[in-house]
Amino acid sequence: MAEAHPVGFQWVMEAKRRGAKVFHVDPRFTRTSALADSYLPIRAGTDIALLGGVVRYILDNELDFREYVVAYTNAATIVTEEYADTEDMHGLFSGFNDDNATYDQASWRYEGHSQDQTTRDSETQRETAAGLENESHGAPVGGETERDETLQHPRCVYQILKRHFSRYTPEMVERVCGIPQEKFLELAQAWTENSGRERTGMLVYSVGWTQHSVGVQYIRTGAIIQLLLGNMGRPGGGVMALRGHASIQGSTDIPTLFNLLPGYLPMPHHAEHPTLDKWVDSIAHPGQKGFWGNARTYGVNLLKAYWGDAATADNDYCYGYMPRMTGDHGTYQQVLDMIDGKVKGYFLLGQNPAVGSAHGRAQRLGMANLDWLVVRDLFEIESATFWKNAPEIETGEIVPEKCRTEVFFLPAASHVEKEGTFTQTQRLLQWREKAVEPPGDARSELWFFYHLGRIIRERLATSTKPRDRALLDLTWDYPTHGPNVEPSAEAVLREINGYDVATGRPLASFTEMKDDGSTLGGCWIYTGVYADGVNQAARRKPGSEQSLVAPEWGWAWPANRRILYNRASADPDGNPWSERKKYVWWDPDKSEWTGYDVPDFEKTKPPSYRPERDASGVAGIAGDDPFILQGDGKGWLYAPTGVLDGPMPTHYEPVESPVRNPLYRQQANPTRKVYTHPINTLNPSPPQEHSQVFPYVFTVSRLTEHHTAGGMSRTVSHLAELQPEMFVEVSPELAALRGLTHLGWAHLVTSRAAVEAKVLVTDRVTPLRVDGRIIHQVWLPYHFGFEGLVTGDSANDLFGITLDPNVLIQESKVGTCDVRPGRRPRGPDLLDLVVDYRRRSGNLVHRYPPMVTTDVADSSSDQEA
Amino acid sequence: MPHANALYGPLDPAPDAGYEDPPPRMGFFTDTSVCIGCKACEVACKEWNGVPESGLDLLGMSYDNTGALTANSWRHVAFVEQPRSAGWATPAFEGDPDGPAISPVTAAAGARTSTDTGTDPGLPPGSPGAAARMSSGPEFLGMPGAQPPGRGSGAEGRTDFRWLMMSDVCKHCTHAACLDVCPTGSLFRTEFGTVVVQEDICNGCGYCISACPYGVIDQRKDDGRAWKCTLCYDRLGVGMTPACAKACPTESIQYGVLDELRERAAARVAKLHERGVPEARLYGHDPNDGVGGDGAFFLLLDEPEVYGLPPDPIVTTRDLPAMWKRAGLAAVTMAVATAVAFLGRRQ
Amino acid sequence: MTDEKPRGRRGDGGERLTVPPAEFASYYGRPVLKPPVWKYDIAGYLFTGGLAAGSALIGAGAQLTGRPELRTVGRWTALGGVAASTYLLVHDLGRPARFHHMLRVAKVTSPMSVGTWILAAFGPLAGVAAVAELAPLLPQHGVLGLARRIAPPIGNLAGLGAAATAPALATYTGVLLADTAVPSWHDAYPSLPFVFAGSALAAASGVGLIAAPAAQAAPLRRLALAAAAVEFGGGHQLERQGLTSEPYTRGRSGRLVKAGRVLLAVGTVTALLSRRSRVLSAISGAALVASSVATRFGVFEAGRASARDPKYTVVPQRERLSR
């Protein structure tokens, strides 16, 4: 965190100053480790084993916050007897379908529930990264649940969890992660001791957790711990996701994703959502409890915001104009389609896939096979010059004179050269003023898209073709100002907030939205950011002049709540769990919820409220159900649906691993998304043969001094000089083993590429003892490319493409490689080297690791050699 | 009438320099125990002051690719990797199958590197032998043992480890040798008690560079003049915080009234001692030290020289009266010798 | 070259170091100090300035004792020396065009400022004294004839004035170097003015022995002896200042200092033996001049070496702290 989020780390230092104990788990000792009270070196890709160990430690020692767990989580809920666990199936859950490597989730459901008919099949969910829809709400579950609040029922979630994690002993943590038991116990003890009525603990993770073939389950495991310890919805608790850029939260809220619309409404699917009714029903799940019952309202307001007067009840608010998904349109599928000539044009806005995305060579070859490419960036980045400067020029794979792609480079305005909002990880919107005019032809994204739309609409103005109506009927009337005819960002924010169509009055809350076309709003969760016609995101009252929650700094969605599910900060009766951790509570005198923050609960619903048996929507949430966007109002220790790779997290090895999974016969995530394409070769892993050809684990991440693919840092001398060369960090032990010297050269080889780097031999990297073997890990920064003031090979070239099934995020934080001293070969010799490695690893014919390995004996019986 | 301590000893420099009723002396307290090595200070300083680039070479000195304070780097973050206990923390590599520490070897390699900082003398290469001892740990100069790592019990391997980081800067001495020896009056004492070079006066004589006991001030090539931290004199004048302190995310760099900073620093040291960090100590805070106390002082976690600081600097002008006396004596000797030679018997 | 040194072999002549030089910490072995940025211009100036000062003294001595040829040699050498000095000093500046900024202030805490004013006084006096030597070339009559007549007395006054400032010019440079953080220079502050005074006299005597008629060279031989006495007396101390003496005895700087000593001894002895031999006088003169050059460059180099190695900064300071 100090390494990649130094500004945020000030609060960790502040907490430390006040006596907090900081643990840092990382494959190498970083600037964060230097300030931590305890550093745990871990084998990359084994976090679920570590966290699972903590879960087991909590359950075995009964250290969970029992009152919280019973009342606020689904620990007491009973699961159908059809469910079978990984314990009994060598690492698979019940319902696995070998044909398409997905789970039928029917056997995971709660006792007495039938499977939701509106749920898409698992394969379609995986194709469309449907897990992303759950960022703001849980997957659907219907009706009442059967509960055993003594937690003794063998099929209650608590007991299932206990059995599921029973293998995750301290010994197993040591064996899988390489973390000595004492270190693990120190962590588990501190975490549990600092949770409960009087204390809360926080879990902070960064992108390193998401970029795994089991990334969603990493975070699920963290959430399970935080629920068991009562650390959710309470001050000082939570699972904090540190994002990789300034407004990544904002770019999922108002998404730059193929499968989502603003406010986590799913992008319609051509087959499943032919009509507005079908679409909104698939979101609302009629009969389900919680706030998603109002999905029709949110959908209609969005359509009204798009098509304004043209959108009426009679034409389903122009739902027919909406584009539809036909399958996987994710970035990696598109790149492979580019290589295959199926994609003709591409827009790149503030993204540098030639350096920043997994399998850089595939990215560059794909872009070299387009008709046109528009790159908007601050500097002429690698993704704009690959056709003349890519490493593939040297190998002869791209010939500049023959490269067919016409590249349009358009200079972009930086964040200080345009106004708008950033939404950070706390869902806090902060308005940004323009400090200086952009230089030369540089323009904001808002300017670009507004005028692009305007020009297209002008060209089509006389068109009578039905297909052009969607564009011509759009409301495209933002006021502009200044010599550059810049659209007003505040006007856009007002539309996002929503307003009453007749009067133009901005809405104060999404509860004011109507589903009859009388209101419109571009993103229902953002409603309130422009309440009273005031830009609430621009509020800057200093923290010293207001309460510790600082509600008048910026604006947080939803409804300016700073902690989600904060009803959980009070006990079931509505009283604070403790004076020390008081946050939101029930005031019996006024009969309302009150506290420091905006209560995340219906303001006047008393703790004693119990819904009618068949109540749905918001009315179905009881007065002691804090998790109001979950169908059952509970925090899910166990996910009966919606998580494609299992109801509970399970340790699977990374797709490329030198180690046989010590926990189960199942080696890797059986439902991972795999692209079979000639360019996407994968290194063999146990139980496959030849995995020893790539014996070392490599992981990549950031340096404080650079930003992502380097477009904003390698181009600026004041940053470039601070980390001026590509390097690889190796332990003294690996250096001795491979003959590497400090400041000498080394190159790393995978079945995709070989990249070279200067060697930093450092005590900060240590080998680990894993399952009786010594595992060496190396680390590289992924910032370098071939443009800019400082250049170097790109670490991301080393990766293949394998994705998490829930959200289609690539496994680009861990892989296997070989490490060799000296510089890499040049020109065609480089290709020969990689081909030679592929031959040696038996991968010349594109053998992919088997999805299921439960028929191969597990490691414990064949490892002792 | 010059102050009795005009050349040495405790002194409030601004009144001594002739300011009537100056504002309180301002300074920096750099608390290295909370430094995260982000280098935001280096970047903010360069941005605000328009300081040029200082070389694009990987130095191999841990994460320090700046190397030293130079005319083109007015803040410099030092990084020291040490196989030593961090005091407050659990031993970092306890129980891991690793061998002895390599930091002495890598330090020796890093010592040989250099980069064209665009300044003179810039960043001279160091002595590898001296570098190998920087960790203050057990002397170790060979490569790790030839036996496969991890085969042993692990007891012989490294367990303790700490990574020191420290943002260095001009000390703005009470008795600033650079200022005293400047023959043009380019270097001057501000009303805030800080020391600033006037770029329109400096003629690049280089005297200040040899006079500085901390090796701070340096000459810019092609420009010829001497440059160093101004403690953002232009910002101070309008009540703003210096750029580096403003940018520091963890309050490692604190700017304020020097007397208040000294109190805060003393409290911080006491607190660290309480928390099991006995090696925490202040550096440059004492008005009775060899330079009359620094305007920019530090909390360190090891000996000053580990960070490249002199352990006991004394302003050279302390001895200036004695020097002039010796020169006078030598001059007289010279004159007498000549007289005697010519007055000797004629041949 | 400065490390892995068995403890106590050198540099502890007489006194034990409480912290052995081999065990000190540093930051990647990099210098704590910035090595002086002065180019060899300054080492050259140390020589030319000393030569000018010594020559002015010789000129005045010759003037007062009636040795006109020697006087002429002294005055011209003084002018040549001071002219070269001025050139070298200006040339060494980072911004030569701003050399006159030196004249903005007069600061006793800045030996360079003091030196500037000494030079400002000495230079014109030496110049007038030397130019006055041209009087015999002027016509007998007219305005120039008047000049021809008044030049010698003015020259004599100027020559005496230059001689009065000359000792300061020759010795302030010792303070110039010593008033720095450079360990081997600063610690040598008691000796440097004497070394430089001696070296200045040696150089000037050397030039005199080469250029002046042997008949007038007797004082020069005595002066060479005196110079050697002063320089050896002062220089002896250079090796008695603990660890920071090391650069005066080792490495390139040590070799230069040693060469200076040997040449001084050879030059002085040869001078004493030369009597009326022009050849021997010239040889001894050359040796003396070379000695001065070597000594100046040696001292200059020693300072740079001491600033470049953190050992010379850290160890004595550690030693001081542990006392």
XYZ file of C-alpha atoms in Angstrom, chain A residues 2-3 5-11 13-14 16-19 21 28-32 34-41 178-180 182-183 186 703-705 716-727 729 731-737 740-743 758-769 774 776 779 789-790, chain B residues 31 33-39 42-43 46-47 50-66 72-73 79 81-83 86 88-107 109-110 113 143-145 149-153 158 161-163 165 249-251 254 268 271 275:
158
model
C 2.896 2.348 0.756
C 4.335 1.216 -2.551
C -0.913 4.033 -2.667
C 1.465 6.246 -0.690
C -1.112 8.981 -0.228
C -3.650 6.585 1.236
C -0.953 5.023 3.367
C -0.835 8.188 5.450
C -3.917 6.877 7.233
C 0.623 5.609 9.499
C -1.912 7.630 11.450
C -0.018 3.103 13.610
C 0.717 6.291 15.518
C -2.386 5.557 17.567
C -1.250 2.023 18.294
C -0.686 -3.148 14.475
C 8.511 -9.643 -1.441
C 9.452 -7.131 1.222
C 8.225 -3.750 -0.011
C 8.087 -0.207 1.294
C 4.883 -1.264 3.046
C 9.314 -1.703 5.973
C 6.710 0.095 8.044
C 4.642 -2.941 9.057
C 4.770 -4.554 12.477
C 4.831 -7.960 10.928
C 5.695 -9.005 7.413
C 4.608 -12.370 6.028
C 6.326 -13.487 2.834
C 5.441 -21.053 2.759
C 4.485 -18.945 5.761
C 5.947 -20.310 8.997
C 4.366 -18.924 14.110
C 3.963 -16.029 11.712
C 0.633 -14.145 15.060
C 6.693 0.850 -7.989
C 5.764 4.067 -6.256
C 7.733 5.990 -8.842
C 8.247 12.648 -17.345
C 11.871 13.154 -16.368
C 11.141 13.881 -12.715
C 9.569 10.446 -12.374
C 11.554 8.511 -14.960
C 14.864 9.314 -13.271
C 13.680 7.808 -9.987
C 13.363 4.283 -11.430
C 15.173 4.527 -14.721
C 15.522 0.917 -15.795
C 13.619 -2.310 -15.988
C 14.829 -4.655 -13.278
C 14.360 -8.567 -7.909
C 16.852 -13.457 -3.678
C 20.541 -14.009 -2.915
C 19.827 -17.717 -2.995
C 18.382 -17.708 -6.500
C 21.181 -15.418 -7.636
C 23.717 -17.971 -6.426
C 21.754 -20.804 -8.002
C 23.060 -13.752 -11.380
C 24.964 -10.723 -10.182
C 23.727 -7.460 -8.768
C 23.269 -4.956 -11.622
C 18.799 -5.643 -14.806
C 19.199 -7.795 -11.707
C 18.687 -6.430 -8.239
C 19.834 -9.085 -5.805
C 18.219 -8.206 -2.519
C 17.633 -9.568 0.950
C 14.079 -8.380 0.544
C 13.251 -11.486 -1.482
C 13.407 -14.876 0.183
C 12.950 -18.408 -1.026
C 10.084 -20.259 0.614
C 9.718 -23.827 1.754
C 12.271 -24.732 -1.939
C 12.050 -19.320 -5.592
C 9.455 -9.913 -8.856
C 12.498 8.661 -21.618
C 13.338 5.330 -20.025
C 11.134 11.898 10.978
C 10.751 6.448 11.298
C 7.616 7.203 9.267
C 9.241 7.743 5.880
C 7.837 5.363 3.265
C 10.397 6.231 0.607
C 7.812 7.463 -1.885
C 10.101 10.271 -3.122
C 11.988 14.891 -4.537
C 9.378 15.291 -7.246
C 11.734 19.658 -8.628
C 8.324 20.683 -9.892
C 12.133 23.951 -11.764
C 15.086 21.725 -10.962
C 16.413 19.776 -13.966
C 16.660 16.025 -14.415
C 19.563 14.384 -12.633
C 20.452 11.270 -14.571
C 18.686 8.181 -15.854
C 20.907 5.376 -14.607
C 20.023 2.511 -12.337
C 22.403 2.882 -9.412
C 21.688 -0.392 -7.638
C 21.715 1.373 -4.274
C 18.488 -0.291 -3.175
C 15.741 2.002 -4.516
C 17.930 5.085 -4.496
C 18.540 6.169 -8.062
C 19.238 9.770 -7.125
C 19.834 19.015 -9.479
C 18.356 17.126 -6.490
C 17.496 3.695 1.110
C 18.777 -2.423 3.420
C 20.051 -3.945 6.629
C 19.987 -7.441 8.075
C 13.540 -3.128 13.038
C 9.185 -2.856 16.751
C 8.591 -5.549 14.172
C 8.559 -9.327 14.126
C 11.718 -10.620 12.383
C 10.867 -10.431 8.714
C 12.333 -13.696 7.483
C 12.184 -15.860 10.562
C 11.695 -19.473 9.626
C 12.325 -18.982 5.933
C 14.845 -21.217 4.180
C 17.294 -18.476 3.363
C 21.001 -17.947 3.690
C 23.087 -15.042 4.930
C 22.399 -11.457 3.981
C 23.702 -10.171 0.687
C 23.237 -6.483 1.330
C 26.989 -5.902 1.900
C 27.720 -7.357 -1.524
C 25.020 -5.435 -3.331
C 26.019 -2.249 -1.548
C 28.296 -3.139 -6.293
C 26.068 -0.111 -5.936
C 27.871 3.029 -10.080
C 28.885 -14.556 -2.004
C 26.455 -16.799 -0.160
C 27.677 -20.294 0.524
C 20.001 -22.866 -0.021
C 17.466 -24.106 2.409
C 19.163 -27.395 3.066
C 20.422 -26.233 6.392
C 18.408 -25.681 9.485
C 18.939 -14.034 7.745
C 15.682 -7.235 8.261
C 14.889 -3.600 8.067
C 14.739 -1.060 5.294
C 14.495 5.394 4.296
C 2.000 11.860 2.697
C 3.062 10.545 6.083
C 4.266 13.724 7.772
C 7.330 18.436 9.018
C 8.590 11.504 19.256
C 7.656 7.640 22.330
C 7.829 1.389 21.920
